[in-house]
Amino acid sequence: MSFQAYLDTIEEKTGLTPRQLIEIAQSRGYDDASVKAGEILDWLKTDHGLGRGHGMALVHVIKKG
């Protein structure tokens, strides 16, 4: 699965665009360098039902832009 396909599927699974999820993550401070990927993955799984693969795609975008 391509990186773009992961992002497209995230929208289908959550009803939110990746941009919306990134904005939520930033408002929660998840874009801070001290925040570990596991913390973000836990949030994405608990609040949005995303698995590790889709979550890691978002972690990459949240942390690296």
mmCIF file with all atom_site columns, C-alpha atoms in Angstrom:
data_model
loop_
_atom_site.group_PDB
_atom_site.id
_atom_site.type_symbol
_atom_site.label_atom_id
_atom_site.label_alt_id
_atom_site.label_comp_id
_atom_site.label_asym_id
_atom_site.label_entity_id
_atom_site.label_seq_id
_atom_site.pdbx_PDB_ins_code
_atom_site.Cartn_x
_atom_site.Cartn_y
_atom_site.Cartn_z
_atom_site.occupancy
_atom_site.B_iso_or_equiv
_atom_site.pdbx_formal_charge
_atom_site.auth_seq_id
_atom_site.auth_comp_id
_atom_site.auth_asym_id
_atom_site.auth_atom_id
_atom_site.pdbx_PDB_model_num
ATOM 1  C CA . MET A 1 1  ? 0.000   0.000  0.000  1.00 0.00 ? 1  MET A CA 1
ATOM 2  C CA . SER A 1 2  ? 1.377   3.416  -0.922 1.00 0.00 ? 2  SER A CA 1
ATOM 3  C CA . PHE A 1 3  ? 1.737   6.224  1.566  1.00 0.00 ? 3  PHE A CA 1
ATOM 4  C CA . GLN A 1 4  ? -1.058  8.145  -0.192 1.00 0.00 ? 4  GLN A CA 1
ATOM 5  C CA . ALA A 1 5  ? -3.308  5.085  -0.030 1.00 0.00 ? 5  ALA A CA 1
ATOM 6  C CA . TYR A 1 6  ? -2.798  4.962  3.743  1.00 0.00 ? 6  TYR A CA 1
ATOM 7  C CA . LEU A 1 7  ? -3.847  8.610  3.995  1.00 0.00 ? 7  LEU A CA 1
ATOM 8  C CA . ASP A 1 8  ? -6.883  8.056  1.775  1.00 0.00 ? 8  ASP A CA 1
ATOM 9  C CA . THR A 1 9  ? -7.977  5.063  3.867  1.00 0.00 ? 9  THR A CA 1
ATOM 10 C CA . ILE A 1 10 ? -7.608  7.064  7.077  1.00 0.00 ? 10 ILE A CA 1
ATOM 11 C CA . GLU A 1 11 ? -10.311 9.421  5.858  1.00 0.00 ? 11 GLU A CA 1
ATOM 12 C CA . GLU A 1 12 ? -12.582 6.495  4.976  1.00 0.00 ? 12 GLU A CA 1
ATOM 13 C CA . LYS A 1 13 ? -12.040 4.866  8.402  1.00 0.00 ? 13 LYS A CA 1
ATOM 14 C CA . THR A 1 14 ? -12.386 7.976  10.583 1.00 0.00 ? 14 THR A CA 1
ATOM 15 C CA . GLY A 1 15 ? -14.555 10.395 8.634  1.00 0.00 ? 15 GLY A CA 1
ATOM 16 C CA . LEU A 1 16 ? -11.828 12.986 9.171  1.00 0.00 ? 16 LEU A CA 1
ATOM 17 C CA . THR A 1 17 ? -9.257  14.117 6.671  1.00 0.00 ? 17 THR A CA 1
ATOM 18 C CA . PRO A 1 18 ? -5.613  13.598 7.540  1.00 0.00 ? 18 PRO A CA 1
ATOM 19 C CA . ARG A 1 19 ? -5.317  17.402 7.744  1.00 0.00 ? 19 ARG A CA 1
ATOM 20 C CA . GLN A 1 20 ? -8.071  17.504 10.386 1.00 0.00 ? 20 GLN A CA 1
ATOM 21 C CA . LEU A 1 21 ? -6.366  14.777 12.411 1.00 0.00 ? 21 LEU A CA 1
ATOM 22 C CA . ILE A 1 22 ? -3.050  16.617 12.148 1.00 0.00 ? 22 ILE A CA 1
ATOM 23 C CA . GLU A 1 23 ? -4.682  19.807 13.430 1.00 0.00 ? 23 GLU A CA 1
ATOM 24 C CA . ILE A 1 24 ? -6.190  17.892 16.361 1.00 0.00 ? 24 ILE A CA 1
ATOM 25 C CA . ALA A 1 25 ? -2.797  16.324 17.084 1.00 0.00 ? 25 ALA A CA 1
ATOM 26 C CA . GLN A 1 26 ? -1.118  19.743 17.024 1.00 0.00 ? 26 GLN A CA 1
ATOM 27 C CA . SER A 1 27 ? -3.741  21.183 19.377 1.00 0.00 ? 27 SER A CA 1
ATOM 28 C CA . ARG A 1 28 ? -2.937  18.346 21.803 1.00 0.00 ? 28 ARG A CA 1
ATOM 29 C CA . GLY A 1 29 ? 0.791   18.982 21.522 1.00 0.00 ? 29 GLY A CA 1
ATOM 30 C CA . TYR A 1 30 ? 1.595   15.702 19.760 1.00 0.00 ? 30 TYR A CA 1
ATOM 31 C CA . ASP A 1 31 ? 3.843   17.518 17.278 1.00 0.00 ? 31 ASP A CA 1
ATOM 32 C CA . ASP A 1 32 ? 6.306   18.331 20.094 1.00 0.00 ? 32 ASP A CA 1
ATOM 33 C CA . ALA A 1 33 ? 9.669   16.611 19.670 1.00 0.00 ? 33 ALA A CA 1
ATOM 34 C CA . SER A 1 34 ? 9.394   15.060 23.149 1.00 0.00 ? 34 SER A CA 1
ATOM 35 C CA . VAL A 1 35 ? 6.216   13.125 22.287 1.00 0.00 ? 35 VAL A CA 1
ATOM 36 C CA . LYS A 1 36 ? 6.901   9.500  21.363 1.00 0.00 ? 36 LYS A CA 1
ATOM 37 C CA . ALA A 1 37 ? 5.198   7.718  18.478 1.00 0.00 ? 37 ALA A CA 1
ATOM 38 C CA . GLY A 1 38 ? 3.583   5.232  20.873 1.00 0.00 ? 38 GLY A CA 1
ATOM 39 C CA . GLU A 1 39 ? 1.649   7.982  22.609 1.00 0.00 ? 39 GLU A CA 1
ATOM 40 C CA . ILE A 1 40 ? 0.260   9.215  19.303 1.00 0.00 ? 40 ILE A CA 1
ATOM 41 C CA . LEU A 1 41 ? -0.543  5.655  18.193 1.00 0.00 ? 41 LEU A CA 1
ATOM 42 C CA . ASP A 1 42 ? -2.456  5.053  21.431 1.00 0.00 ? 42 ASP A CA 1
ATOM 43 C CA . TRP A 1 43 ? -4.527  8.194  20.850 1.00 0.00 ? 43 TRP A CA 1
ATOM 44 C CA . LEU A 1 44 ? -5.248  7.276  17.215 1.00 0.00 ? 44 LEU A CA 1
ATOM 45 C CA . LYS A 1 45 ? -6.284  3.752  18.178 1.00 0.00 ? 45 LYS A CA 1
ATOM 46 C CA . THR A 1 46 ? -8.405  4.729  21.184 1.00 0.00 ? 46 THR A CA 1
ATOM 47 C CA . ASP A 1 47 ? -10.151 7.771  19.730 1.00 0.00 ? 47 ASP A CA 1
ATOM 48 C CA . HIS A 1 48 ? -10.236 6.912  16.019 1.00 0.00 ? 48 HIS A CA 1
ATOM 49 C CA . GLY A 1 49 ? -9.837  3.136  15.702 1.00 0.00 ? 49 GLY A CA 1
ATOM 50 C CA . LEU A 1 50 ? -6.699  3.282  13.583 1.00 0.00 ? 50 LEU A CA 1
ATOM 51 C CA . GLY A 1 51 ? -4.217  0.426  13.536 1.00 0.00 ? 51 GLY A CA 1
ATOM 52 C CA . ARG A 1 52 ? -0.442  0.658  13.611 1.00 0.00 ? 52 ARG A CA 1
ATOM 53 C CA . GLY A 1 53 ? 0.151   1.031  9.850  1.00 0.00 ? 53 GLY A CA 1
ATOM 54 C CA . HIS A 1 54 ? -2.299  3.865  9.368  1.00 0.00 ? 54 HIS A CA 1
ATOM 55 C CA . GLY A 1 55 ? -1.249  5.392  12.666 1.00 0.00 ? 55 GLY A CA 1
ATOM 56 C CA . MET A 1 56 ? 2.434   5.392  11.714 1.00 0.00 ? 56 MET A CA 1
ATOM 57 C CA . ALA A 1 57 ? 1.608   7.157  8.443  1.00 0.00 ? 57 ALA A CA 1
ATOM 58 C CA . LEU A 1 58 ? -0.025  9.925  10.481 1.00 0.00 ? 58 LEU A CA 1
ATOM 59 C CA . VAL A 1 59 ? 2.799   9.974  13.032 1.00 0.00 ? 59 VAL A CA 1
ATOM 60 C CA . HIS A 1 60 ? 5.211   10.623 10.171 1.00 0.00 ? 60 HIS A CA 1
ATOM 61 C CA . VAL A 1 61 ? 3.155   13.560 8.915  1.00 0.00 ? 61 VAL A CA 1
ATOM 62 C CA . ILE A 1 62 ? 2.556   14.950 12.421 1.00 0.00 ? 62 ILE A CA 1
ATOM 63 C CA . LYS A 1 63 ? 6.227   14.801 13.358 1.00 0.00 ? 63 LYS A CA 1
ATOM 64 C CA . LYS A 1 64 ? 7.863   15.666 10.021 1.00 0.00 ? 64 LYS A CA 1
ATOM 65 C CA . GLY A 1 65 ? 5.227   17.756 8.281  1.00 0.00 ? 65 GLY A CA 1
#
